[in-house]
Structure formats: C-alpha cells, structure tokens
Amino acid sequence: MSACKDQDPRIHGIKTKIRVVPNFPKPGIMFQDITTLLLDPKAFKDTIDLFVERYKGKNISVVAGIEARGFIFGPPIALAIGAKFVPLRKPRKLPGKVISEEYILEYGRDCLEMHVGAVEPGDRALVVDDLIATGGTLCAAMNLLERVGAEVVECACVIELPELKGRDRLNGKPLYILVEYH
C-alpha cells in the first residue's frame, strides 16, 4: 500500500523535500536524506499527519521505531494515536535487560535490541522507519516483536526503493509507504 499511489496532494510536497545525495556513504549509493524534509515544518507535519490518519482508530498499542530515523517519525505518531513508543536500538545502547535479533545485511551483519517487557504478548505493533531498501532491518524488527508475542499490524516507511525488492522479504506483511524512488 502506498500513499503516493493515492495521489494525496501532500505527497508531492514531501517528495520534493527529500534530498538525494549521490555516492554517500560509499560510491554508487544514492542516499535518500530526510534531514531536508525535517527542515520544512509543513512537509514534516504532512508526513506525520499521513501516518496518523492511516493508523488512528486501528487499535495499535505499540509504535516500534528503528534506530535512528524511526526515532524521528515514531514518537509523534505514537502520541497522536495513543500508543506507547518502543525504540529498537543497535547493540549495547539500551541499559538493563534486552532481547536481541541479529540479521544479515548486504554488507555484513547487524542486530536490533529492545527492552525486555517493553512489549507485551497481544500488543498490536506498528514498525516505523524512514526507508525500506532490502527489507532486512524491517524483518528483524518484526521478528523481535513477534518473538515476545506482539502482532505486527503493518510496517510504515516514508521512502521505498522498489528496485531492491525489500517488500518481497516481508512475507506478506503489509507495508505502507509515502514515496517511491526509482
């Protein structure tokens, strides 16, 4: 599912505020920089509003934001829909007991962690990040939440890079995005 296919007039304004940085962080990568979106209060608000409009009234009890840019979009969505926000962090960033999920990237391995007890069995979760590329990070986030008994309702990203086929790795889990970059 994609808001860009719905032709909401706010989508164009959001898309024009995302800067593409060639060859960052390494040659051949076209980095999708959302920091320029954050500099425009209207475009940033429109981004949050589109997600809130989609998830309000869907009985979502947890918004899980993936480090780091999921921490920008997740909390305002959680507050607006009356859900708790749970940060999914890189290793050794959370104090106390954590549960971990290791995953494979195109260039190595990584890991996400969350506090034990932050998510309860039966919680209805929304996973939020800025971008889906290959889908590995979203899959790890879903696995982490499902291991503790949560139901992942949907994943939400501002940007999708469809050529990398990350959506295909989500095993049929719904993905809502605002902008596609080809």
PDB file of C-alpha atoms in Angstrom:
ATOM      1  CA  MET A   1       0.000   0.000   0.000  1.00  0.00           C
ATOM      2  CA  SER A   2       1.307   3.384  -0.887  1.00  0.00           C
ATOM      3  CA  ALA A   3       0.112   6.921  -0.269  1.00  0.00           C
ATOM      4  CA  CYS A   4       1.939   8.028  -3.419  1.00  0.00           C
ATOM      5  CA  LYS A   5      -0.477   5.859  -5.434  1.00  0.00           C
ATOM      6  CA  ASP A   6      -3.437   7.615  -3.727  1.00  0.00           C
ATOM      7  CA  GLN A   7      -2.333  10.949  -5.245  1.00  0.00           C
ATOM      8  CA  ASP A   8      -2.702  12.829  -1.952  1.00  0.00           C
ATOM      9  CA  PRO A   9      -1.536  16.357  -2.773  1.00  0.00           C
ATOM     10  CA  ARG A  10       0.747  16.397   0.294  1.00  0.00           C
ATOM     11  CA  ILE A  11       2.913  13.625  -1.193  1.00  0.00           C
ATOM     12  CA  HIS A  12       4.443  15.875  -3.852  1.00  0.00           C
ATOM     13  CA  GLY A  13       5.477  18.401  -1.192  1.00  0.00           C
ATOM     14  CA  ILE A  14       7.074  15.648   0.888  1.00  0.00           C
ATOM     15  CA  LYS A  15       8.914  14.141  -2.061  1.00  0.00           C
ATOM     16  CA  THR A  16      10.389  17.478  -3.114  1.00  0.00           C
ATOM     17  CA  LYS A  17      11.881  17.958   0.360  1.00  0.00           C
ATOM     18  CA  ILE A  18      13.854  14.687   0.373  1.00  0.00           C
ATOM     19  CA  ARG A  19      17.383  15.321  -0.865  1.00  0.00           C
ATOM     20  CA  VAL A  20      19.212  12.664  -2.864  1.00  0.00           C
ATOM     21  CA  VAL A  21      22.956  12.610  -2.115  1.00  0.00           C
ATOM     22  CA  PRO A  22      24.993  10.704  -4.729  1.00  0.00           C
ATOM     23  CA  ASN A  23      27.841   8.416  -3.639  1.00  0.00           C
ATOM     24  CA  PHE A  24      27.048   8.561   0.086  1.00  0.00           C
ATOM     25  CA  PRO A  25      28.070   6.786   2.262  1.00  0.00           C
ATOM     26  CA  LYS A  26      30.021   4.984  -0.464  1.00  0.00           C
ATOM     27  CA  PRO A  27      30.349   5.128  -4.254  1.00  0.00           C
ATOM     28  CA  GLY A  28      27.267   4.023  -6.168  1.00  0.00           C
ATOM     29  CA  ILE A  29      24.781   4.702  -3.337  1.00  0.00           C
ATOM     30  CA  MET A  30      22.080   7.333  -3.912  1.00  0.00           C
ATOM     31  CA  PHE A  31      21.390   8.296  -0.280  1.00  0.00           C
ATOM     32  CA  GLN A  32      17.833   9.438   0.497  1.00  0.00           C
ATOM     33  CA  ASP A  33      18.348  12.249   3.019  1.00  0.00           C
ATOM     34  CA  ILE A  34      15.271  13.002   5.127  1.00  0.00           C
ATOM     35  CA  THR A  35      17.038  15.739   7.141  1.00  0.00           C
ATOM     36  CA  THR A  36      15.964  18.258   4.489  1.00  0.00           C
ATOM     37  CA  LEU A  37      12.349  17.123   4.981  1.00  0.00           C
ATOM     38  CA  LEU A  38      12.705  17.883   8.697  1.00  0.00           C
ATOM     39  CA  LEU A  39      13.762  21.462   7.885  1.00  0.00           C
ATOM     40  CA  ASP A  40      10.339  22.158   6.376  1.00  0.00           C
ATOM     41  CA  PRO A  41       7.711  22.220   9.167  1.00  0.00           C
ATOM     42  CA  LYS A  42       4.786  21.822   6.740  1.00  0.00           C
ATOM     43  CA  ALA A  43       6.295  18.837   4.905  1.00  0.00           C
ATOM     44  CA  PHE A  44       7.335  17.212   8.219  1.00  0.00           C
ATOM     45  CA  LYS A  45       3.836  17.751   9.669  1.00  0.00           C
ATOM     46  CA  ASP A  46       2.231  16.408   6.483  1.00  0.00           C
ATOM     47  CA  THR A  47       4.410  13.284   6.783  1.00  0.00           C
ATOM     48  CA  ILE A  48       3.312  12.654  10.359  1.00  0.00           C
ATOM     49  CA  ASP A  49      -0.325  13.513   9.567  1.00  0.00           C
ATOM     50  CA  LEU A  50      -0.495  10.990   6.708  1.00  0.00           C
ATOM     51  CA  PHE A  51       0.677   8.210   9.012  1.00  0.00           C
ATOM     52  CA  VAL A  52      -1.619   9.308  11.856  1.00  0.00           C
ATOM     53  CA  GLU A  53      -4.624   9.410   9.513  1.00  0.00           C
ATOM     54  CA  ARG A  54      -3.863   5.843   8.464  1.00  0.00           C
ATOM     55  CA  TYR A  55      -3.350   4.391  11.969  1.00  0.00           C
ATOM     56  CA  LYS A  56      -5.789   6.340  14.163  1.00  0.00           C
ATOM     57  CA  GLY A  57      -8.527   4.001  15.354  1.00  0.00           C
ATOM     58  CA  LYS A  58      -6.660   0.799  14.351  1.00  0.00           C
ATOM     59  CA  ASN A  59      -6.079  -0.257  17.995  1.00  0.00           C
ATOM     60  CA  ILE A  60      -2.311  -0.071  17.694  1.00  0.00           C
ATOM     61  CA  SER A  61      -0.812  -0.249  21.171  1.00  0.00           C
ATOM     62  CA  VAL A  62       2.903  -0.045  20.241  1.00  0.00           C
ATOM     63  CA  VAL A  63       4.824   2.018  17.733  1.00  0.00           C
ATOM     64  CA  ALA A  64       8.285   0.485  17.390  1.00  0.00           C
ATOM     65  CA  GLY A  65      10.819   2.856  15.848  1.00  0.00           C
ATOM     66  CA  ILE A  66      14.018   1.557  14.285  1.00  0.00           C
ATOM     67  CA  GLU A  67      17.255   3.378  15.153  1.00  0.00           C
ATOM     68  CA  ALA A  68      17.862   6.085  14.242  1.00  0.00           C
ATOM     69  CA  ARG A  69      15.425   7.733  11.866  1.00  0.00           C
ATOM     70  CA  GLY A  70      12.488   5.668  13.121  1.00  0.00           C
ATOM     71  CA  PHE A  71      13.021   7.655  16.338  1.00  0.00           C
ATOM     72  CA  ILE A  72      12.133  10.850  14.447  1.00  0.00           C
ATOM     73  CA  PHE A  73       8.847   9.658  12.959  1.00  0.00           C
ATOM     74  CA  GLY A  74       7.712   7.089  15.543  1.00  0.00           C
ATOM     75  CA  PRO A  75       7.164   9.176  18.692  1.00  0.00           C
ATOM     76  CA  PRO A  76       4.834  11.801  17.177  1.00  0.00           C
ATOM     77  CA  ILE A  77       2.808   9.031  15.519  1.00  0.00           C
ATOM     78  CA  ALA A  78       2.606   7.118  18.820  1.00  0.00           C
ATOM     79  CA  LEU A  79       1.482  10.202  20.754  1.00  0.00           C
ATOM     80  CA  ALA A  80      -1.167  11.080  18.181  1.00  0.00           C
ATOM     81  CA  ILE A  81      -2.697   7.587  18.095  1.00  0.00           C
ATOM     82  CA  GLY A  82      -2.437   6.931  21.842  1.00  0.00           C
ATOM     83  CA  ALA A  83       0.205   4.192  21.666  1.00  0.00           C
ATOM     84  CA  LYS A  84       3.453   3.674  23.530  1.00  0.00           C
ATOM     85  CA  PHE A  85       6.736   4.191  21.681  1.00  0.00           C
ATOM     86  CA  VAL A  86       9.375   1.470  21.859  1.00  0.00           C
ATOM     87  CA  PRO A  87      12.856   2.166  20.476  1.00  0.00           C
ATOM     88  CA  LEU A  88      14.561  -0.683  18.614  1.00  0.00           C
ATOM     89  CA  ARG A  89      18.250   0.062  19.085  1.00  0.00           C
ATOM     90  CA  LYS A  90      21.653  -1.030  17.875  1.00  0.00           C
ATOM     91  CA  PRO A  91      23.589  -3.299  20.291  1.00  0.00           C
ATOM     92  CA  ARG A  92      24.691  -2.018  23.700  1.00  0.00           C
ATOM     93  CA  LYS A  93      22.669   1.215  23.557  1.00  0.00           C
ATOM     94  CA  LEU A  94      19.888   0.227  25.973  1.00  0.00           C
ATOM     95  CA  PRO A  95      20.503  -0.173  29.717  1.00  0.00           C
ATOM     96  CA  GLY A  96      19.039  -3.169  31.506  1.00  0.00           C
ATOM     97  CA  LYS A  97      17.822  -6.489  30.133  1.00  0.00           C
ATOM     98  CA  VAL A  98      17.269  -6.653  26.398  1.00  0.00           C
ATOM     99  CA  ILE A  99      16.129  -9.126  23.785  1.00  0.00           C
ATOM    100  CA  SER A 100      18.138  -9.166  20.537  1.00  0.00           C
ATOM    101  CA  GLU A 101      17.586 -10.084  16.901  1.00  0.00           C
ATOM    102  CA  GLU A 102      20.582 -10.481  14.619  1.00  0.00           C
ATOM    103  CA  TYR A 103      20.148 -10.064  10.883  1.00  0.00           C
ATOM    104  CA  ILE A 104      22.170 -10.136   7.688  1.00  0.00           C
ATOM    105  CA  LEU A 105      22.740  -7.058   5.562  1.00  0.00           C
ATOM    106  CA  GLU A 106      24.069  -6.889   2.031  1.00  0.00           C
ATOM    107  CA  TYR A 107      27.426  -5.851   3.518  1.00  0.00           C
ATOM    108  CA  GLY A 108      27.576  -7.786   6.810  1.00  0.00           C
ATOM    109  CA  ARG A 109      25.591  -8.454   9.978  1.00  0.00           C
ATOM    110  CA  ASP A 110      23.766  -6.220  12.414  1.00  0.00           C
ATOM    111  CA  CYS A 111      21.497  -6.516  15.423  1.00  0.00           C
ATOM    112  CA  LEU A 112      18.453  -4.798  16.928  1.00  0.00           C
ATOM    113  CA  GLU A 113      17.640  -4.800  20.638  1.00  0.00           C
ATOM    114  CA  MET A 114      14.650  -3.816  22.739  1.00  0.00           C
ATOM    115  CA  HIS A 115      13.999  -3.760  26.456  1.00  0.00           C
ATOM    116  CA  VAL A 116      12.569  -6.937  27.949  1.00  0.00           C
ATOM    117  CA  GLY A 117       8.983  -6.170  28.982  1.00  0.00           C
ATOM    118  CA  ALA A 118       8.592  -3.125  26.721  1.00  0.00           C
ATOM    119  CA  VAL A 119       6.208  -5.078  24.502  1.00  0.00           C
ATOM    120  CA  GLU A 120       3.646  -7.492  25.910  1.00  0.00           C
ATOM    121  CA  PRO A 121       2.020 -10.560  24.347  1.00  0.00           C
ATOM    122  CA  GLY A 122      -1.060  -9.393  22.463  1.00  0.00           C
ATOM    123  CA  ASP A 123       0.238  -5.877  21.785  1.00  0.00           C
ATOM    124  CA  ARG A 124      -0.626  -4.640  18.299  1.00  0.00           C
ATOM    125  CA  ALA A 125       2.520  -3.135  16.816  1.00  0.00           C
ATOM    126  CA  LEU A 126       3.370  -0.733  14.033  1.00  0.00           C
ATOM    127  CA  VAL A 127       7.026  -0.740  12.894  1.00  0.00           C
ATOM    128  CA  VAL A 128       8.293   2.655  11.691  1.00  0.00           C
ATOM    129  CA  ASP A 129      11.457   3.595   9.794  1.00  0.00           C
ATOM    130  CA  ASP A 130      12.413   6.232   7.273  1.00  0.00           C
ATOM    131  CA  LEU A 131      13.214   3.891   4.386  1.00  0.00           C
ATOM    132  CA  ILE A 132      12.910   0.320   3.156  1.00  0.00           C
ATOM    133  CA  ALA A 133      15.675  -0.895   0.871  1.00  0.00           C
ATOM    134  CA  THR A 134      16.390  -4.631   1.071  1.00  0.00           C
ATOM    135  CA  GLY A 135      13.961  -5.194   3.968  1.00  0.00           C
ATOM    136  CA  GLY A 136      16.458  -6.835   6.328  1.00  0.00           C
ATOM    137  CA  THR A 137      16.048  -4.326   9.147  1.00  0.00           C
ATOM    138  CA  LEU A 138      12.247  -4.374   8.988  1.00  0.00           C
ATOM    139  CA  CYS A 139      12.271  -8.188   9.045  1.00  0.00           C
ATOM    140  CA  ALA A 140      14.497  -8.188  12.123  1.00  0.00           C
ATOM    141  CA  ALA A 141      12.194  -5.681  13.834  1.00  0.00           C
ATOM    142  CA  MET A 142       9.121  -7.801  13.066  1.00  0.00           C
ATOM    143  CA  ASN A 143      10.861 -10.962  14.299  1.00  0.00           C
ATOM    144  CA  LEU A 144      11.858  -9.240  17.552  1.00  0.00           C
ATOM    145  CA  LEU A 145       8.302  -8.059  18.217  1.00  0.00           C
ATOM    146  CA  GLU A 146       6.691 -11.379  17.260  1.00  0.00           C
ATOM    147  CA  ARG A 147       9.113 -13.333  19.476  1.00  0.00           C
ATOM    148  CA  VAL A 148       7.616 -11.588  22.518  1.00  0.00           C
ATOM    149  CA  GLY A 149       4.043 -12.218  21.368  1.00  0.00           C
ATOM    150  CA  ALA A 150       3.140  -8.965  19.635  1.00  0.00           C
ATOM    151  CA  GLU A 151       1.070  -8.888  16.471  1.00  0.00           C
ATOM    152  CA  VAL A 152       2.794  -6.730  13.865  1.00  0.00           C
ATOM    153  CA  VAL A 153      -0.090  -4.981  12.131  1.00  0.00           C
ATOM    154  CA  GLU A 154       1.950  -3.157   9.496  1.00  0.00           C
ATOM    155  CA  CYS A 155       5.282  -1.549   8.679  1.00  0.00           C
ATOM    156  CA  ALA A 156       5.400   2.126   7.722  1.00  0.00           C
ATOM    157  CA  CYS A 157       8.226   3.929   5.935  1.00  0.00           C
ATOM    158  CA  VAL A 158       8.495   7.356   4.388  1.00  0.00           C
ATOM    159  CA  ILE A 159      10.509   6.036   1.406  1.00  0.00           C
ATOM    160  CA  GLU A 160      10.694   2.788  -0.546  1.00  0.00           C
ATOM    161  CA  LEU A 161      13.388   1.815  -3.044  1.00  0.00           C
ATOM    162  CA  PRO A 162      11.307  -0.722  -5.026  1.00  0.00           C
ATOM    163  CA  GLU A 163      14.192  -1.992  -7.197  1.00  0.00           C
ATOM    164  CA  LEU A 164      15.790  -3.524  -4.086  1.00  0.00           C
ATOM    165  CA  LYS A 165      12.656  -5.654  -3.507  1.00  0.00           C
ATOM    166  CA  GLY A 166      12.604  -5.222   0.271  1.00  0.00           C
ATOM    167  CA  ARG A 167       8.810  -5.533   0.269  1.00  0.00           C
ATOM    168  CA  ASP A 168       9.194  -9.112  -1.032  1.00  0.00           C
ATOM    169  CA  ARG A 169      11.132 -10.090   2.116  1.00  0.00           C
ATOM    170  CA  LEU A 170       8.306  -9.058   4.458  1.00  0.00           C
ATOM    171  CA  ASN A 171       6.468 -12.384   3.968  1.00  0.00           C
ATOM    172  CA  GLY A 172       3.199 -10.706   3.042  1.00  0.00           C
ATOM    173  CA  LYS A 173       3.182  -8.292   5.996  1.00  0.00           C
ATOM    174  CA  PRO A 174       1.556  -5.019   4.892  1.00  0.00           C
ATOM    175  CA  LEU A 175       3.908  -2.122   4.139  1.00  0.00           C
ATOM    176  CA  TYR A 176       2.688   1.465   3.867  1.00  0.00           C
ATOM    177  CA  ILE A 177       4.981   3.994   2.243  1.00  0.00           C
ATOM    178  CA  LEU A 178       4.619   7.618   1.240  1.00  0.00           C
ATOM    179  CA  VAL A 179       7.236   7.992  -1.510  1.00  0.00           C
ATOM    180  CA  GLU A 180       8.890   5.646  -4.015  1.00  0.00           C
ATOM    181  CA  TYR A 181      12.277   6.388  -5.572  1.00  0.00           C
ATOM    182  CA  HIS A 182      13.224   4.540  -8.734  1.00  0.00           C
TER     183      HIS A 182
END
